[in-house]
PDB file of C-alpha atoms and ligand atoms in Angstrom:
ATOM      1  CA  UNK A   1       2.291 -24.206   1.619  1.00 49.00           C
ATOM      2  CA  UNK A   2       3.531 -21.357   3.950  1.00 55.00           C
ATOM      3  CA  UNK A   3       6.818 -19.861   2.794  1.00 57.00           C
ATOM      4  CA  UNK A   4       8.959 -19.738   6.756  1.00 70.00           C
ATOM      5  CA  UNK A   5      11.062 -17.298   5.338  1.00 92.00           C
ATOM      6  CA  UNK A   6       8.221 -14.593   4.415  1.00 97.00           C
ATOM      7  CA  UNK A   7       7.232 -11.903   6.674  1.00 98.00           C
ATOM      8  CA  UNK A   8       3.557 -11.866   4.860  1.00 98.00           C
ATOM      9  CA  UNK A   9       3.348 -15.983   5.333  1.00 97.00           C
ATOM     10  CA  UNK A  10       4.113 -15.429   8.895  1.00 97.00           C
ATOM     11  CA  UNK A  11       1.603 -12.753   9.720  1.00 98.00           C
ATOM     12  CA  UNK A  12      -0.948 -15.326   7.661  1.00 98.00           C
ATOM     13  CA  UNK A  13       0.198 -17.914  10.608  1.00 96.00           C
ATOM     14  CA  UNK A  14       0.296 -15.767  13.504  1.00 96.00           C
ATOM     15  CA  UNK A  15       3.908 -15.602  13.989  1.00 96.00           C
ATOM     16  CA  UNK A  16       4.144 -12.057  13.357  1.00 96.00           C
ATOM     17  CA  UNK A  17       1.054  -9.715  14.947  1.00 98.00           C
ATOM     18  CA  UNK A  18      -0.644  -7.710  12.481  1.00 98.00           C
ATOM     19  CA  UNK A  19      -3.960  -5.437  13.014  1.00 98.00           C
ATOM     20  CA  UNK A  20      -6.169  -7.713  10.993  1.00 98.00           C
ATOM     21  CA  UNK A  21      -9.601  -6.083   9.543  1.00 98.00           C
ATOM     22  CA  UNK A  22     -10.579  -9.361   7.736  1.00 98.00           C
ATOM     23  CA  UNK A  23     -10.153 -12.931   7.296  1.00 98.00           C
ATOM     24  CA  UNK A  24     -11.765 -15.772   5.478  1.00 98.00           C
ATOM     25  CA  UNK A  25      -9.916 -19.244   4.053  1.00 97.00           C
ATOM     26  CA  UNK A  26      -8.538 -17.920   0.989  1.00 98.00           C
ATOM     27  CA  UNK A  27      -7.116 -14.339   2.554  1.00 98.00           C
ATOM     28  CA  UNK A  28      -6.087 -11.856   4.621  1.00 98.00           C
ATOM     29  CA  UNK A  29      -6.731  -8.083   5.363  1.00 98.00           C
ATOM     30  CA  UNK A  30      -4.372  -5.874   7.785  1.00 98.00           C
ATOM     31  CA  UNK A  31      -3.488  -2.206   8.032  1.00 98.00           C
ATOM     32  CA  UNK A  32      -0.169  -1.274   6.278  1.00 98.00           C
ATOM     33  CA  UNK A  33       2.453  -0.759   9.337  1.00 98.00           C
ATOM     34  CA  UNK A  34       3.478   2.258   7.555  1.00 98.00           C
ATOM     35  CA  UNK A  35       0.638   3.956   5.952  1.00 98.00           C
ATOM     36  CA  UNK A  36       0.594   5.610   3.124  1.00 98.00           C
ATOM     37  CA  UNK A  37      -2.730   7.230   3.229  1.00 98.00           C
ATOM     38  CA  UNK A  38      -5.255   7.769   6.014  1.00 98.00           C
ATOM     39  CA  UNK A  39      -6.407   3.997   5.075  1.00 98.00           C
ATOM     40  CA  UNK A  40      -3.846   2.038   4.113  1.00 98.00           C
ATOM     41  CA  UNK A  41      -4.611  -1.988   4.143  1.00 99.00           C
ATOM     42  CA  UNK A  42      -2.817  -4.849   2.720  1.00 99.00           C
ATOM     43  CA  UNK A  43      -4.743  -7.848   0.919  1.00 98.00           C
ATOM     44  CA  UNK A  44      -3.076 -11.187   0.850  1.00 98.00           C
ATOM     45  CA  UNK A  45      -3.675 -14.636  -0.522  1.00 98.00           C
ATOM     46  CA  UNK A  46      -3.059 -16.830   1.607  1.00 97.00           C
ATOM     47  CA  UNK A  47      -0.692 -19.111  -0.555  1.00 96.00           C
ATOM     48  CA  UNK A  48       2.900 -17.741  -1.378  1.00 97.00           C
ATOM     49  CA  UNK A  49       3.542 -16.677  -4.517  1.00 97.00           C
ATOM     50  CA  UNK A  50       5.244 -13.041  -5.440  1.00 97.00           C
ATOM     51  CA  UNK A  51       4.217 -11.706  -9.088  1.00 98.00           C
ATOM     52  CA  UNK A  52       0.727 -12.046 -11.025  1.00 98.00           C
ATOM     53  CA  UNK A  53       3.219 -14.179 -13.698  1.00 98.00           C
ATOM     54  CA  UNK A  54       3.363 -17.064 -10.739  1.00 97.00           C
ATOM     55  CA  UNK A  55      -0.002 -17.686  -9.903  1.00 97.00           C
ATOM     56  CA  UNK A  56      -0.812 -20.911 -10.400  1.00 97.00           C
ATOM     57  CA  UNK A  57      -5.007 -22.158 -10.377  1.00 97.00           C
ATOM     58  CA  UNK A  58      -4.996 -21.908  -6.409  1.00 96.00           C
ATOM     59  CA  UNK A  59      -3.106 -18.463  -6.832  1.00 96.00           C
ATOM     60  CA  UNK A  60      -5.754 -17.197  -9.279  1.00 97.00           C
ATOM     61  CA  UNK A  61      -8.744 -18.430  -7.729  1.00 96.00           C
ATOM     62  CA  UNK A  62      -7.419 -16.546  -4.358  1.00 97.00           C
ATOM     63  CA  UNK A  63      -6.579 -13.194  -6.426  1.00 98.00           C
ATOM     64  CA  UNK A  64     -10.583 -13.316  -7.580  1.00 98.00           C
ATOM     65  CA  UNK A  65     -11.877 -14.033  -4.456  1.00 98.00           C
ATOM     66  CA  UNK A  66      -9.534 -10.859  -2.927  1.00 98.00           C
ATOM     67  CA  UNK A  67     -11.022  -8.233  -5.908  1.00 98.00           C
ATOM     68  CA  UNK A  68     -14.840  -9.893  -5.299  1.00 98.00           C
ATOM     69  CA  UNK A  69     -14.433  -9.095  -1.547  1.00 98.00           C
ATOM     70  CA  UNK A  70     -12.377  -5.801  -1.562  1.00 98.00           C
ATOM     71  CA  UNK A  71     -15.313  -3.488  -2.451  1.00 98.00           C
ATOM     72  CA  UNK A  72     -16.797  -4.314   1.338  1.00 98.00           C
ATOM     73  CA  UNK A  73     -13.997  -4.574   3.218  1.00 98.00           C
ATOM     74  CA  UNK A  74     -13.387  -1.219   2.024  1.00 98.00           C
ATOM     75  CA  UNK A  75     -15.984   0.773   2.605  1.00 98.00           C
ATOM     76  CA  UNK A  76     -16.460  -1.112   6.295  1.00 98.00           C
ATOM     77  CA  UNK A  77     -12.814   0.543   6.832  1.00 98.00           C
ATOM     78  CA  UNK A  78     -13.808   3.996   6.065  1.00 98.00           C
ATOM     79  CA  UNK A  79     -13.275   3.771   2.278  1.00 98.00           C
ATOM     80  CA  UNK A  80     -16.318   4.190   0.995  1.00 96.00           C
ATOM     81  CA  UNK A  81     -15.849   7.186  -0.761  1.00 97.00           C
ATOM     82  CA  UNK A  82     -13.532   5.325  -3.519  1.00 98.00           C
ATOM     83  CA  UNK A  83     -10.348   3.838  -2.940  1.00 98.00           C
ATOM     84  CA  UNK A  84      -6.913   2.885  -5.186  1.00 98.00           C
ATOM     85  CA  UNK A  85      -5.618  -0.488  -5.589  1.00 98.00           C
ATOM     86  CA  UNK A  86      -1.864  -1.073  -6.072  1.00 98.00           C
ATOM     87  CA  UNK A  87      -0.092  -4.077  -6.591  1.00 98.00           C
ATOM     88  CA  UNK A  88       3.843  -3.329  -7.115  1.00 98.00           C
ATOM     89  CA  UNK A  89       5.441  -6.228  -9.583  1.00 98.00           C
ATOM     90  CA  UNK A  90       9.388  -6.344  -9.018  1.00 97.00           C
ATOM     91  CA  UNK A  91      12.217  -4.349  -8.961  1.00 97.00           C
ATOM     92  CA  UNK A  92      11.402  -1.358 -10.935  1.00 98.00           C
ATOM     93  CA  UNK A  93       7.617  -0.607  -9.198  1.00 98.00           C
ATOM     94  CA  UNK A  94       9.828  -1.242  -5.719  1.00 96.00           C
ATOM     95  CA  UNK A  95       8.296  -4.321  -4.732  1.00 97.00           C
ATOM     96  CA  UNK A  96       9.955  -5.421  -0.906  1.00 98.00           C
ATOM     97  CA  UNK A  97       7.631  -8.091   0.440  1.00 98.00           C
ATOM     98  CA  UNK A  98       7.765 -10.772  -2.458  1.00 97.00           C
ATOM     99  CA  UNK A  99       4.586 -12.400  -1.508  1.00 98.00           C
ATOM    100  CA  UNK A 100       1.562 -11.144  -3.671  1.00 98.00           C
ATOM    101  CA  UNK A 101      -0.270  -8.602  -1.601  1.00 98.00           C
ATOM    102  CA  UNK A 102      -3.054  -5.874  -2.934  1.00 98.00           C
ATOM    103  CA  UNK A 103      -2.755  -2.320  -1.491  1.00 98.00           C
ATOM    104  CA  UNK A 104      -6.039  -0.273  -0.703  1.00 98.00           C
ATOM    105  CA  UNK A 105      -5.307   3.128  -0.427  1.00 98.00           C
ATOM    106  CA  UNK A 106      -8.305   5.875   0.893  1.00 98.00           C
ATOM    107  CA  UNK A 107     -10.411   7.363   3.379  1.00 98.00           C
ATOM    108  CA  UNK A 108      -9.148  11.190   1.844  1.00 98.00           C
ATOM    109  CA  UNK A 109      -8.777  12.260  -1.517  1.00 97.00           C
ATOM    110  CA  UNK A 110      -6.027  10.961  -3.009  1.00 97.00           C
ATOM    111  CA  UNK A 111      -2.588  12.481  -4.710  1.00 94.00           C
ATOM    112  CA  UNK A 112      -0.335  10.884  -7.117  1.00 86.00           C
TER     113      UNK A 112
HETATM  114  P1  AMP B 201       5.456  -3.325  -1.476  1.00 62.76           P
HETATM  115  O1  AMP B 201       6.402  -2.175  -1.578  1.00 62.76           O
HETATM  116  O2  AMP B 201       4.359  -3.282  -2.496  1.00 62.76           O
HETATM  117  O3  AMP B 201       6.172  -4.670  -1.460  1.00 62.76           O
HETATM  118  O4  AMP B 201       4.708  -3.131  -0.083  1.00 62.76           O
HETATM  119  C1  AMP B 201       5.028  -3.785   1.093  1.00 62.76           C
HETATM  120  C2  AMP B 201       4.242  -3.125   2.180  1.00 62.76           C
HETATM  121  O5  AMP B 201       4.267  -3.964   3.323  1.00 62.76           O
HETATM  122  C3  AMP B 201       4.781  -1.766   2.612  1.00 62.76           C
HETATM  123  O6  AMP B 201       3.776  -0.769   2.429  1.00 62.76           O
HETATM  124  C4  AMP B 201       5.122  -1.971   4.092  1.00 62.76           C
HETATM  125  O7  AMP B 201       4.854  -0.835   4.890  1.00 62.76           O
HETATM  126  C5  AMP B 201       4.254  -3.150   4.460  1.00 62.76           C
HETATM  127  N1  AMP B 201       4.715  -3.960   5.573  1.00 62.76           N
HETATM  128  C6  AMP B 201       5.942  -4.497   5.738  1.00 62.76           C
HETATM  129  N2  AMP B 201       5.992  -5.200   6.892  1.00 62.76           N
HETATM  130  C7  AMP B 201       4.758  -5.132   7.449  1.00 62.76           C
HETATM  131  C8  AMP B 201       4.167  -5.650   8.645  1.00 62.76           C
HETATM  132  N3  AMP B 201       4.863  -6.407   9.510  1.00 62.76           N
HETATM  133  N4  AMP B 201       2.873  -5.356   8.892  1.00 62.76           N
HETATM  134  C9  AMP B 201       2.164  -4.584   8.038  1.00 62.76           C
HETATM  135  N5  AMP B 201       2.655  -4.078   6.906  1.00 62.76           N
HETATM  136  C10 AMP B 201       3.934  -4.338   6.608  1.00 62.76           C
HETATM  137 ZN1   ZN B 202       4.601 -15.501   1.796  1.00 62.76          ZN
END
């Protein structure tokens, strides 16, 4: 169930345009609005649910389908020289959209 209040649950219903790169049942793929690297793409399940501690067997079965389908998605968006994955968790790692999402950071050498 879609969570009306969520900015990420809206872009998944096409409330809120995004610059989508992929789609499939169980997620989403669009390009961070501010980017953070030369490729910067968000991956989100497409049920609501914030932290890794609150997936439930839906939640989990979308978070393995994401990392089983990242690899192509990023190298079809010009990562396929390697890429980092971040996913923030709360407060402290600055977390501000509380709806799971994956980062994929590349397409140039990377910095800390
Ligand atoms: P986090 O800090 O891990 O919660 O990351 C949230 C990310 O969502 C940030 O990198 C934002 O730039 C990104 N973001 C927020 N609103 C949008 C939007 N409407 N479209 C695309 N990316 C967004
Ligand atoms: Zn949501």
């Amino acid at each position: 169930m879609l969570n009306c209040n969520c900015i990420f649950c809206k872009i998944i219903g096409g409330e809120i345009p995004s610059a989508k790169v992929y789609e499939d049942d169980l997620m989403l793929v669009f390009k961070d609005i501010e980017p953070k690297a030369k490729v910067h793409l968000l991956a989100v399940p497409k049920t609501h649910f914030a932290l890794l501690s609150q997936a439930d067997a839906e939640g989990k079965e979308m978070l393995w389908h994401i990392l089983e389908k990242i690899p192509g998605v990023a190298s079809q968006n010009g990562c396929g020289n390697g890429y980092r994955l971040v996913i923030n968790q709360g407060e402290d790692a600055g977390q501000t959209v509380h709806h799971l999402h994956v980062h994929i950071l590349g397409g140039e050498t990377l910095g800390w």
